[in-house]
Amino acid sequence: MTESIKRVMSQILGVDPGEIDDESSPATIERWDSLKHMQLIMALEDELEIQFPDEVIPELVTFKLIQSTVSKLATG
Amino acid sequence: MRRKKLLTDNALQHLASLVAAVEAAEAADVPWRDQARIHFLRNFTIEPVEPYLKFHLLREDIQPLITFGGYDTMSQEILEPGSSINKDRPDIIVLSLLVDYLDSGCSAKKWNADEALGRLDDLLTLALDRTGSLIITNTLLPPIDLLLDDSADADRVAQVRRLNDRMRQLADTNPQRMRIADWEQTLGDFGTKKGIDKRFWKLSQAPFTAPVLNRMAIDVVKQVRALKGISKKCLILDCDNTLWGGVIGEDGMDGIELHPDELPGSAFYKLQQSALKLHEQGVLLALCSKNNEEDVWEVLRAHPHCLLKRSNLVAWRINWNNKAENIVSLANELNIGIDSFVYVDDSPRECALVSEFLPEVTVIQVPEELECYANLLIKDGLFDSLAQSDEDRRRTQMYQEATRRQQDESSFDDLTDYLKSLDTIAEISRPTDADLARVAQLTQRTNQFNLTTRRYSETEIRGFVADKESAVYSMKVRDRYGDMGLTGVFIAKREGSTGIVDSLLLSCRILGRQLEFAFVDQCMQMLEELWHLDSWKAEYVPTLKNAQVAEFWDQIGLRLAHEESGHRRYISELGSRPSDYIKIMQVHVE
């Protein structure tokens, strides 16, 4: 799953998957603006066949937060 | 064609792979066929459409130059001299509108669309009057919130319809300038549940889901194709299991399926209906199949449900040769580019072969679900062009005449003898009002014999005609085999005592008979007198398609003054042009 998230992030945000770490965020990835954020969320949902509840979407702004939310959704 | 290989249908299935494929395709080192400048004027978040739009443009080797205006600053952008619209002059302005922001009161209990109607009218009129771009706008949907809780009442729907009616009315009166993408239809097809995502609507004012965005993108690309003159011109059909169900050589006349009302026959019957509808719009129809030729003609002649007739066909290759070779030979016979063809076949092997060897051909494989078969020909607007002219409707006849001319050609030893025997009459004149649509269409469509490949709308052509400092001439050609219609355009501008050739183009169907020399010579002579010219400037702007005219101005006798990466600029005093070609034809001037 970690791999899938990294791959989607790399495809959408145009960064090397190896460069993505826990703290990767709009502050460290230049292209991660609000439009890319929406695209990223849509792409993750599409790839992992999950749906994020709307209130958490704006909060998913680091790799770590995305990862923990996805694993909660997957097990929950 | 590496770019096309990145942009597979699979890549389109997931947003992440789509974005990655689009990015790679944009960076691929393959020459562009053309570019499309598209500016979105909008009142909500339409940006999610961008990867889909790029995907479909890149597939055509069109470089996407896409920009988005501010939220709800549409009129300002049209009026502001420094705005992207006025600086970059986009080919297309897409007005993406939601009624929710056109009139914030639209969800109120008793809503009347009067105010929104006024606003819409002002906006569209402004876009039509103040820009030269093709305007694409969308039919309005009922307010999104009401759609989401299924509470859009009949009265409100009726108010929205008033807005859409007005839009259609404007589009009908400006067919060359304004097009409508039917979002109502699109959302109807997918349904609100699948088509709108409430979460992104609430968070980012971006309501639409992937399949809807993809359809919206295709709607825009249809218009780009038409505007750039790259719509398909010829539909090539296989026969067995494509034009009818079954194999004529085995099943016989009684065994093949073509019943109008019963599947599987009805799918093929409808396919024939679609093909004939395209034929009426000027699309050429051809056959390319592995059959006994006589068997095929027998079906077309005698099968009670076969709609397609031999007279609808412009050409055919019914033999056991390789299909890719057959298609190339059709292209040569018809003198149109390989990229003008759509090929339909049921065999995955044949489809793969054609795609492999002729990637420019659009290949459609007969689908397993036959219900959607007939629609495949029409759904992506492959054959759409901006305006339909008389020439479009008569095209098959004209190509058939051309084929007869070619057959005769082989019986003459000397080309000049042959050309003389055609009794060609070229009429050169200023285009009349009725000619303007055709003149604009030729500038949009002509790729091969086109010195500068400048695409103009009917409005722009009208502007040149009205302007004393510019001139438009057109040429109509007929010979003893038939009328080829308006097939040449010459546009010039005046700069003091110098004439500048802005555009020179000839339809490919009259090439090879030296008409171009007579046409240019006559136009230049007339303008030299009218404008008291002492010199000419002309240029050749290279594209992927127009290499054949790279040295045209040299042949005319103009002097090459400057050349940079293939772009050749000419300048010349008067009086050095040869004129003996006139003898092979009669030229009637104005």
XYZ file of C-alpha atoms in Angstrom:
666
model
C 0.000 0.000 0.000
C 2.832 2.373 0.879
C 4.238 1.708 -2.561
C 0.914 2.468 -4.254
C 0.555 5.744 -2.380
C 4.076 6.759 -3.286
C 3.539 5.830 -6.900
C 0.338 7.868 -7.159
C 1.984 10.812 -5.415
C 4.922 10.620 -7.753
C 2.698 10.437 -10.846
C 0.462 13.297 -9.812
C 3.060 15.572 -8.260
C 5.877 14.782 -10.664
C 8.475 13.758 -8.071
C 10.633 10.678 -7.782
C 9.030 8.070 -5.465
C 12.392 7.790 -3.676
C 12.174 11.437 -2.676
C 8.896 10.967 -0.844
C 9.217 10.584 2.934
C 6.920 10.935 5.930
C 7.208 14.680 6.025
C 6.655 15.283 2.288
C 4.082 18.059 2.107
C 3.071 21.119 0.078
C 5.990 22.845 1.792
C 8.530 20.375 0.383
C 6.898 19.542 -2.955
C 6.568 22.598 -5.121
C 3.710 21.463 -7.339
C 1.479 20.400 -4.462
C -1.010 23.264 -4.567
C -4.714 23.141 -3.833
C -5.654 21.941 -7.321
C -3.011 19.219 -7.257
C -4.240 18.299 -3.802
C -7.703 17.643 -5.142
C -6.239 15.663 -8.033
C -4.070 13.669 -5.657
C -7.013 12.759 -3.453
C -9.117 11.764 -6.465
C -6.267 9.671 -7.846
C -5.647 7.913 -4.527
C -9.322 7.082 -4.145
C -9.422 5.819 -7.692
C -6.275 3.709 -7.331
C -6.922 2.273 -3.858
C -10.697 1.997 -4.268
C -11.403 3.916 -1.090
C -13.302 7.084 -0.289
C -12.042 9.704 2.117
C -14.710 11.390 4.260
C -14.993 15.013 3.142
C -13.882 16.524 6.456
C -10.451 14.829 6.352
C -9.647 15.678 2.726
C -8.194 19.136 3.420
C -6.099 17.700 6.274
C -4.249 15.070 4.265
C -1.233 17.258 3.685
C 1.712 14.996 4.452
C 2.623 11.564 3.197
C 2.416 10.293 6.791
C -1.130 11.568 7.295
C -2.250 10.095 3.990
C -0.706 6.757 4.844
C -2.268 6.513 8.308
C -5.692 7.604 7.021
C -5.582 5.099 4.184
C -4.678 2.250 6.526
C -7.506 3.224 8.886
C -9.955 3.234 5.977
C -8.640 -0.043 4.655
C -8.952 -1.879 7.991
C -12.028 0.000 9.204
C 4.262 8.131 -33.321
C 5.746 7.433 -29.920
C 3.396 9.945 -28.364
C 0.316 8.031 -29.387
C 1.715 4.851 -27.862
C 1.883 6.447 -24.420
C -1.726 7.518 -24.594
C -3.481 4.190 -24.436
C -7.080 3.630 -23.440
C -5.659 1.939 -20.349
C -3.848 5.073 -19.263
C -7.204 6.844 -19.351
C -8.687 4.430 -16.815
C -6.952 5.872 -13.755
C -6.251 9.495 -12.971
C -2.680 8.860 -11.773
C -1.685 6.950 -14.910
C -3.488 9.541 -17.025
C -1.563 12.440 -15.510
C 1.725 10.574 -15.887
C 1.005 9.583 -19.500
C -0.001 13.102 -20.439
C 3.144 14.532 -18.905
C 5.363 12.038 -20.746
C 3.506 12.601 -24.034
C 3.860 16.365 -23.748
C 7.600 15.973 -23.307
C 8.005 13.399 -26.114
C 10.271 14.550 -28.891
C 7.793 14.128 -31.733
C 6.874 17.029 -34.015
C 3.519 18.690 -33.434
C 0.941 18.599 -36.147
C -0.583 21.803 -34.839
C -1.234 23.610 -31.593
C -4.466 24.568 -29.911
C -4.720 27.617 -27.681
C -7.674 27.121 -25.418
C -8.707 29.571 -22.732
C -11.328 28.762 -20.146
C -13.584 31.535 -18.960
C -15.490 30.067 -16.067
C -17.409 30.631 -12.927
C -16.403 27.448 -11.084
C -13.471 25.018 -10.775
C -13.155 23.417 -14.220
C -9.412 22.690 -13.960
C -9.911 18.950 -13.328
C -10.831 18.666 -17.030
C -7.291 19.606 -18.050
C -5.597 16.165 -18.074
C -8.478 14.698 -20.092
C -8.399 17.545 -22.561
C -4.652 17.244 -22.956
C -4.920 13.493 -23.381
C -7.252 13.748 -26.367
C -5.352 16.626 -27.974
C -1.994 14.909 -27.569
C -3.405 11.816 -29.215
C -3.844 13.963 -32.313
C -0.325 15.383 -31.986
C -1.814 18.766 -31.195
C 0.163 20.757 -28.685
C -2.206 21.811 -25.901
C -1.811 25.405 -24.719
C -4.474 25.621 -22.064
C -5.111 28.520 -19.713
C -7.768 29.256 -17.129
C -9.219 32.641 -16.324
C -10.112 33.875 -12.864
C -13.323 32.884 -11.115
C -16.193 34.831 -12.518
C -14.064 37.540 -14.141
C -15.290 36.573 -17.578
C -16.478 39.929 -18.916
C -13.472 41.753 -17.498
C -11.096 39.374 -19.235
C -12.801 39.887 -22.574
C -12.628 43.668 -22.228
C -9.208 44.128 -20.638
C -6.599 44.884 -23.326
C -3.816 43.098 -21.410
C -5.755 39.916 -20.606
C -4.714 36.502 -21.848
C -7.597 36.583 -24.337
C -6.435 39.803 -25.930
C -2.726 39.011 -25.743
C -2.654 35.369 -26.813
C -5.782 35.324 -28.994
C -6.828 31.761 -28.194
C -8.271 29.598 -30.967
C -11.049 28.622 -28.650
C -12.642 30.196 -25.611
C -14.499 27.689 -23.494
C -17.136 29.397 -21.389
C -17.717 26.943 -18.575
C -20.781 27.963 -16.667
C -22.846 26.769 -13.764
C -26.155 28.456 -13.123
C -25.281 28.316 -9.418
C -22.859 31.188 -9.932
C -24.619 32.876 -12.818
C -27.403 33.731 -10.394
C -26.814 32.930 -6.745
C -30.546 33.154 -6.171
C -31.238 30.179 -8.396
C -31.870 27.836 -5.480
C -34.386 30.179 -3.881
C -38.003 29.107 -3.694
C -39.570 31.149 -6.436
C -36.744 31.707 -8.891
C -37.123 33.486 -12.153
C -34.312 33.309 -14.711
C -34.764 36.851 -16.082
C -31.697 38.233 -14.386
C -29.524 35.262 -15.337
C -30.826 35.515 -18.887
C -29.681 39.129 -19.133
C -26.287 38.239 -17.737
C -25.865 35.288 -20.054
C -26.902 37.339 -23.050
C -24.426 40.102 -22.218
C -21.628 37.636 -21.670
C -22.148 35.659 -24.873
C -22.649 38.762 -26.990
C -19.495 40.251 -25.559
C -17.539 37.082 -26.311
C -18.866 37.004 -29.871
C -18.323 40.714 -30.565
C -15.051 41.340 -28.812
C -13.037 38.219 -29.542
C -12.151 36.373 -32.720
C -12.113 32.988 -31.022
C -14.460 30.105 -31.490
C -16.733 30.139 -28.452
C -17.759 26.864 -26.866
C -20.233 27.095 -24.064
C -22.248 24.501 -22.215
C -25.911 23.914 -21.597
C -26.683 24.840 -18.012
C -27.634 22.248 -15.452
C -30.133 22.794 -12.668
C -28.421 24.031 -9.464
C -25.952 21.385 -8.274
C -27.221 21.318 -4.669
C -30.724 20.601 -5.864
C -29.497 17.905 -8.225
C -27.659 16.290 -5.346
C -30.723 15.974 -3.106
C -32.941 15.339 -6.099
C -35.077 18.396 -5.457
C -34.856 20.255 -8.755
C -38.551 21.041 -9.336
C -40.174 21.267 -12.764
C -40.530 25.016 -12.571
C -36.831 25.509 -11.963
C -35.934 23.104 -14.741
C -38.167 25.181 -17.029
C -36.305 28.362 -16.030
C -32.966 26.723 -16.810
C -34.380 25.638 -20.137
C -35.081 29.289 -21.003
C -31.374 29.980 -20.541
C -30.373 27.027 -22.679
C -32.835 27.957 -25.398
C -31.315 31.402 -25.591
C -27.858 29.871 -25.852
C -28.922 27.578 -28.673
C -30.564 30.451 -30.476
C -27.317 32.441 -30.378
C -25.329 29.424 -31.534
C -27.745 28.863 -34.415
C -27.357 32.430 -35.630
C -23.546 32.272 -35.312
C -22.725 28.778 -36.527
C -19.161 29.689 -37.443
C -18.421 31.285 -34.086
C -20.269 29.485 -31.355
C -20.754 25.868 -30.367
C -22.595 24.268 -27.496
C -21.435 21.319 -25.455
C -24.497 19.588 -24.109
C -23.749 19.031 -20.432
C -27.395 18.296 -19.724
C -27.119 15.358 -22.081
C -23.779 14.283 -20.615
C -25.046 14.333 -17.060
C -28.205 12.599 -18.223
C -26.083 9.826 -19.692
C -24.043 9.223 -16.553
C -26.647 10.174 -13.954
C -26.180 12.570 -11.040
C -24.933 9.853 -8.719
C -22.071 8.848 -10.965
C -21.531 12.242 -12.510
C -21.267 14.569 -9.517
C -19.136 14.196 -6.399
C -20.653 16.151 -3.554
C -17.430 16.228 -1.549
C -15.351 18.065 -4.135
C -18.282 20.296 -4.933
C -18.412 21.395 -1.279
C -14.649 21.613 -0.822
C -13.499 23.078 -4.128
C -16.535 23.953 -6.285
C -15.411 21.123 -8.572
C -18.492 18.947 -8.950
C -17.747 16.624 -11.855
C -16.377 13.088 -11.807
C -13.842 11.506 -14.167
C -16.213 10.083 -16.812
C -18.078 13.393 -17.083
C -14.845 15.382 -17.340
C -13.624 13.018 -20.031
C -16.775 13.553 -22.075
C -16.511 17.318 -21.627
C -12.946 17.150 -22.905
C -13.973 15.109 -25.948
C -16.634 17.709 -26.752
C -13.960 20.403 -26.865
C -11.543 18.286 -28.898
C -14.248 17.661 -31.507
C -14.342 21.388 -32.113
C -10.557 21.658 -32.171
C -10.457 18.998 -34.872
C -13.025 20.834 -36.906
C -11.303 24.197 -36.423
C -7.877 22.856 -37.307
C -9.144 21.081 -40.365
C -8.077 17.671 -39.188
C -11.421 16.028 -39.235
C -11.505 12.686 -40.958
C -12.591 12.646 -44.574
C -13.036 9.008 -45.511
C -14.602 6.009 -43.819
C -13.236 2.652 -44.955
C -15.312 -0.364 -44.100
C -14.540 -4.043 -44.102
C -17.488 -6.188 -45.271
C -18.051 -9.517 -43.495
C -19.102 -9.010 -39.860
C -18.621 -5.274 -40.294
C -21.079 -4.126 -42.932
C -23.306 -7.121 -42.318
C -23.314 -10.013 -39.830
C -21.794 -13.250 -41.059
C -19.590 -14.163 -43.998
C -21.126 -13.755 -47.439
C -18.824 -16.339 -49.039
C -20.032 -18.974 -46.573
C -23.457 -17.925 -45.325
C -24.783 -16.660 -48.651
C -27.356 -13.945 -49.284
C -29.985 -15.587 -47.091
C -27.587 -16.307 -44.279
C -26.046 -12.913 -43.586
C -27.554 -10.756 -40.855
C -29.017 -7.362 -41.736
C -32.504 -7.427 -40.317
C -33.577 -3.868 -39.427
C -35.245 -4.814 -36.133
C -33.574 -7.919 -34.783
C -30.121 -8.272 -33.295
C -27.543 -9.039 -34.477
C -28.720 -7.848 -37.926
C -30.105 -4.538 -36.648
C -26.666 -3.470 -35.344
C -25.250 -3.735 -38.862
C -28.320 -2.126 -40.382
C -27.873 0.838 -38.019
C -24.187 0.965 -38.850
C -25.099 1.353 -42.496
C -27.545 4.097 -41.549
C -24.799 5.957 -39.673
C -22.386 5.535 -42.563
C -24.921 6.903 -45.029
C -25.671 9.833 -42.751
C -21.976 10.666 -42.732
C -21.980 10.246 -46.504
C -24.714 12.861 -46.796
C -22.521 15.206 -44.791
C -19.736 14.778 -47.293
C -17.733 11.934 -45.755
C -16.299 9.611 -48.393
C -17.130 5.936 -48.080
C -14.854 3.156 -49.262
C -14.606 -0.601 -48.869
C -11.518 -2.607 -48.077
C -12.245 -6.285 -47.623
C -11.084 -9.780 -48.378
C -13.926 -11.146 -50.462
C -14.873 -12.135 -53.946
C -15.689 -8.775 -55.420
C -18.816 -10.079 -57.146
C -20.226 -11.393 -53.846
C -19.997 -7.927 -52.331
C -21.665 -6.194 -55.267
C -24.408 -8.786 -55.171
C -25.217 -7.942 -51.532
C -25.161 -4.205 -52.222
C -27.355 -4.664 -55.265
C -29.815 -7.307 -54.198
C -29.997 -7.777 -50.435
C -33.395 -6.441 -49.330
C -31.996 -4.728 -46.219
C -28.676 -3.522 -47.493
C -28.872 0.285 -47.484
C -25.420 0.958 -48.849
C -25.188 1.043 -52.638
C -22.241 0.961 -54.960
C -22.954 4.548 -56.026
C -22.306 5.690 -52.424
C -18.746 4.432 -52.620
C -15.896 6.553 -53.806
C -13.445 3.652 -54.125
C -12.847 0.077 -53.005
C -10.174 -2.560 -52.579
C -11.832 -5.953 -52.550
C -8.941 -8.375 -52.792
C -6.603 -10.528 -50.745
C -3.818 -7.985 -50.393
C -2.531 -6.636 -47.140
C -5.037 -4.090 -45.759
C -2.412 -1.512 -44.896
C -1.197 -1.566 -48.508
C -4.751 -1.286 -49.731
C -5.329 1.766 -47.559
C -2.167 3.413 -48.851
C -3.328 2.769 -52.399
C -6.736 4.286 -51.570
C -4.959 7.357 -50.200
C -3.041 7.688 -53.455
C -6.083 7.267 -55.601
C -8.114 9.807 -53.644
C -5.161 12.118 -53.087
C -5.926 12.571 -49.396
C -3.653 12.025 -46.392
C -3.457 8.728 -44.546
C -4.565 10.600 -41.442
C -7.905 11.395 -43.098
C -9.056 7.786 -42.830
C -11.150 5.923 -40.311
C -11.015 2.172 -40.750
C -13.586 -0.252 -39.362
C -13.000 -3.996 -39.171
C -14.170 -6.858 -36.956
C -10.860 -8.698 -36.980
C -8.502 -7.795 -34.118
C -5.630 -8.961 -36.299
C -6.450 -6.653 -39.201
C -7.082 -3.763 -36.817
C -3.716 -4.320 -35.148
C -1.967 -4.558 -38.497
C -3.391 -1.270 -39.736
C -2.651 0.469 -36.417
C 0.885 -0.823 -36.469
C 1.769 0.187 -40.017
C -0.458 3.227 -40.381
C -0.742 4.783 -36.928
C -2.306 7.911 -38.472
C -5.411 5.948 -39.405
C -8.113 5.895 -36.741
C -9.041 2.243 -36.356
C -12.368 1.165 -34.947
C -12.899 -2.467 -34.105
C -16.441 -3.778 -34.203
C -17.333 -4.083 -30.494
C -18.516 -7.249 -28.780
C -21.580 -5.400 -27.557
C -23.154 -4.750 -30.906
C -25.700 -2.296 -29.453
C -23.093 0.466 -29.331
C -21.595 -0.298 -32.732
C -23.323 2.285 -34.941
C -22.700 5.055 -32.421
C -18.927 4.465 -32.497
C -18.708 6.194 -35.853
C -20.244 9.370 -34.535
C -19.553 9.657 -30.837
C -16.109 11.242 -30.924
C -17.023 13.623 -33.719
C -14.189 12.318 -35.858
C -15.792 13.612 -39.017
C -17.149 16.905 -37.654
C -16.131 20.029 -39.444
C -17.154 23.575 -38.628
C -19.405 24.340 -41.533
C -20.994 22.193 -44.133
C -20.793 23.530 -47.615
C -22.291 22.377 -50.884
C -18.891 20.993 -51.762
C -19.095 18.694 -48.739
C -22.333 17.224 -49.874
C -21.114 16.694 -53.430
C -17.740 15.345 -52.464
C -18.196 11.705 -53.428
C -19.367 12.715 -56.874
C -16.364 14.990 -57.300
C -13.926 12.280 -56.271
C -15.592 9.844 -58.637
C -15.117 12.361 -61.448
C -11.488 12.699 -60.380
C -11.010 8.955 -60.667
C -12.341 9.021 -64.227
C -9.936 11.853 -64.993
C -7.065 9.751 -63.653
C -8.028 6.785 -65.786
C -8.028 8.998 -68.870
C -4.728 10.515 -67.887
C -2.911 7.259 -68.507
C -4.001 7.259 -72.147
C -2.236 10.548 -72.938
C 1.483 10.567 -73.607
C 2.059 14.156 -72.977
C 0.783 15.776 -69.821
C 0.114 19.064 -71.566
C -2.047 17.305 -74.145
C -3.959 15.728 -71.398
C -4.416 18.967 -69.481
C -5.583 20.730 -72.630
C -8.073 17.969 -73.315
C -9.751 18.582 -69.971
C -11.186 21.910 -71.189
C -10.574 23.394 -67.803
C -12.271 26.645 -66.945
C -11.033 28.551 -63.933
C -13.110 31.442 -62.676
C -11.202 33.818 -60.489
C -13.163 36.396 -58.542
C -13.779 38.047 -55.211
C -15.800 35.654 -53.068
C -19.489 36.460 -52.792
C -21.289 36.354 -49.449
C -22.402 32.830 -50.174
C -18.788 31.780 -50.770
C -17.422 32.975 -47.440
C -18.170 29.808 -45.466
C -16.395 27.713 -48.078
C -13.414 30.082 -48.193
C -13.045 29.904 -44.405
C -13.458 26.152 -44.509
C -10.694 25.803 -47.076
C -8.320 27.811 -44.890
C -9.206 25.522 -41.999
C -8.889 22.262 -43.876
C -6.219 22.597 -46.487
C -2.932 21.139 -45.353
C -0.895 20.153 -48.393
C -1.041 22.971 -50.912
C -1.019 25.717 -48.343
C 1.872 28.170 -48.263
C 1.279 29.671 -44.815
C -1.435 27.458 -43.224
C -3.216 30.365 -41.553
C -6.632 29.244 -40.351
C -9.421 31.794 -40.561
C -13.005 31.943 -39.418
C -15.774 33.174 -41.671
C -15.862 36.421 -39.676
C -12.187 37.008 -40.292
C -12.569 36.345 -44.017
C -15.476 38.752 -44.108
C -13.192 41.286 -42.426
C -10.512 40.883 -45.118
C -13.087 41.251 -47.861
C -14.424 44.466 -46.341
C -10.997 45.976 -45.674
C -9.567 48.103 -48.493
C -6.036 47.252 -47.425
C -6.571 43.548 -47.975
C -8.014 41.420 -50.744
C -9.423 37.937 -51.074
C -9.714 36.057 -54.360
C -11.188 32.660 -54.865
C -11.064 30.258 -57.762
C -13.829 28.002 -59.010
C -12.828 25.265 -61.380
C -14.764 23.055 -63.757
C -13.810 20.835 -66.639
C -15.496 18.437 -68.984
C -15.827 15.836 -66.254
C -17.621 18.032 -63.805
C -17.622 20.961 -61.438
C -14.972 20.989 -58.746
C -16.342 24.060 -57.044
C -14.492 26.665 -55.038
C -11.049 25.182 -54.641
C -8.517 28.003 -54.402
C -8.017 30.956 -52.073
C -5.571 33.850 -52.308
C -5.387 36.496 -49.579
C -3.153 39.519 -49.832
C -2.480 42.633 -47.809
C -1.165 45.961 -48.909
C 1.743 47.752 -47.327
C 2.376 50.959 -49.237
C 3.358 49.920 -52.732
C 4.193 46.360 -51.656
C 1.704 43.524 -51.867
C 2.039 40.854 -49.207
C 0.708 37.384 -49.870
C -0.910 36.333 -46.623
C -2.361 33.030 -47.770
C -2.366 30.863 -50.849
C -4.032 27.513 -50.853
C -5.559 25.051 -53.258
C -7.698 22.058 -52.526
C -5.825 18.850 -53.282
C -8.467 17.762 -55.733
C -7.313 20.248 -58.378
C -3.599 19.772 -57.976
C -1.404 18.503 -60.766
C -2.924 20.604 -63.535
C -0.886 23.755 -63.134
C -3.883 25.809 -62.089
C -1.910 27.242 -59.215
C 0.295 29.242 -61.562
C -2.608 30.765 -63.446
C -4.411 31.551 -60.214
C -1.505 33.295 -58.541
C -0.539 35.140 -61.682
C -4.049 36.490 -62.211
C -4.489 37.536 -58.586
C -1.132 39.294 -58.558
C -1.820 41.072 -61.849
C -5.170 42.359 -60.655
C -3.755 43.667 -57.411
C -0.748 45.238 -59.084
C -3.143 47.387 -61.088
C -5.601 48.028 -58.325
C -3.072 48.912 -55.650
C -0.349 50.347 -57.932
C 2.199 47.925 -56.556
C 5.879 47.851 -57.372
C 6.872 44.757 -55.407
C 5.645 41.609 -53.704
C 6.495 39.861 -50.471
C 5.542 36.249 -49.908
C 6.514 33.429 -47.613
C 6.471 29.702 -47.173
C 5.805 28.537 -43.608
C 6.706 24.860 -43.247
C 4.358 22.393 -41.558
C 4.359 18.611 -41.438
C 2.135 18.497 -44.484
C 3.100 21.223 -46.935
C 6.594 20.227 -48.081
C 5.310 19.921 -51.656
C 5.017 23.712 -51.955
C 8.342 24.583 -50.299
C 9.654 25.887 -53.589
C 6.478 27.223 -55.048
C 7.497 30.863 -54.889
C 10.788 30.009 -56.595
C 8.778 28.447 -59.409
C 6.682 31.590 -59.683
C 9.878 33.582 -60.033
C 10.083 35.371 -56.707
C 13.473 35.911 -55.137
C 14.329 34.114 -51.881
C 15.415 36.778 -49.420
C 15.712 34.904 -46.174
C 15.446 31.355 -44.894
C 15.422 30.149 -41.325
C 14.565 26.597 -40.213
C 12.619 26.011 -43.391
C 10.636 29.254 -43.176
C 11.325 30.972 -46.499
C 10.699 34.666 -47.126
C 10.569 36.092 -50.615
C 10.672 39.538 -52.061
C 10.412 40.538 -55.655
C 10.048 43.425 -58.084
C 7.294 43.031 -60.668
C 7.565 41.518 -64.052
C 9.483 38.276 -63.835
C 6.728 35.716 -63.819
C 6.285 33.160 -66.599
C 2.788 32.952 -68.067
C 2.619 30.303 -70.818
C 0.563 27.915 -68.682
C -2.508 29.955 -69.507
C -2.823 28.139 -72.796
C -4.006 24.919 -71.212
C -7.057 26.466 -69.669
C -9.482 29.299 -69.935
C -9.363 31.801 -67.158
C -12.391 33.946 -66.488
C -11.778 36.870 -64.236
C -14.510 38.518 -62.122
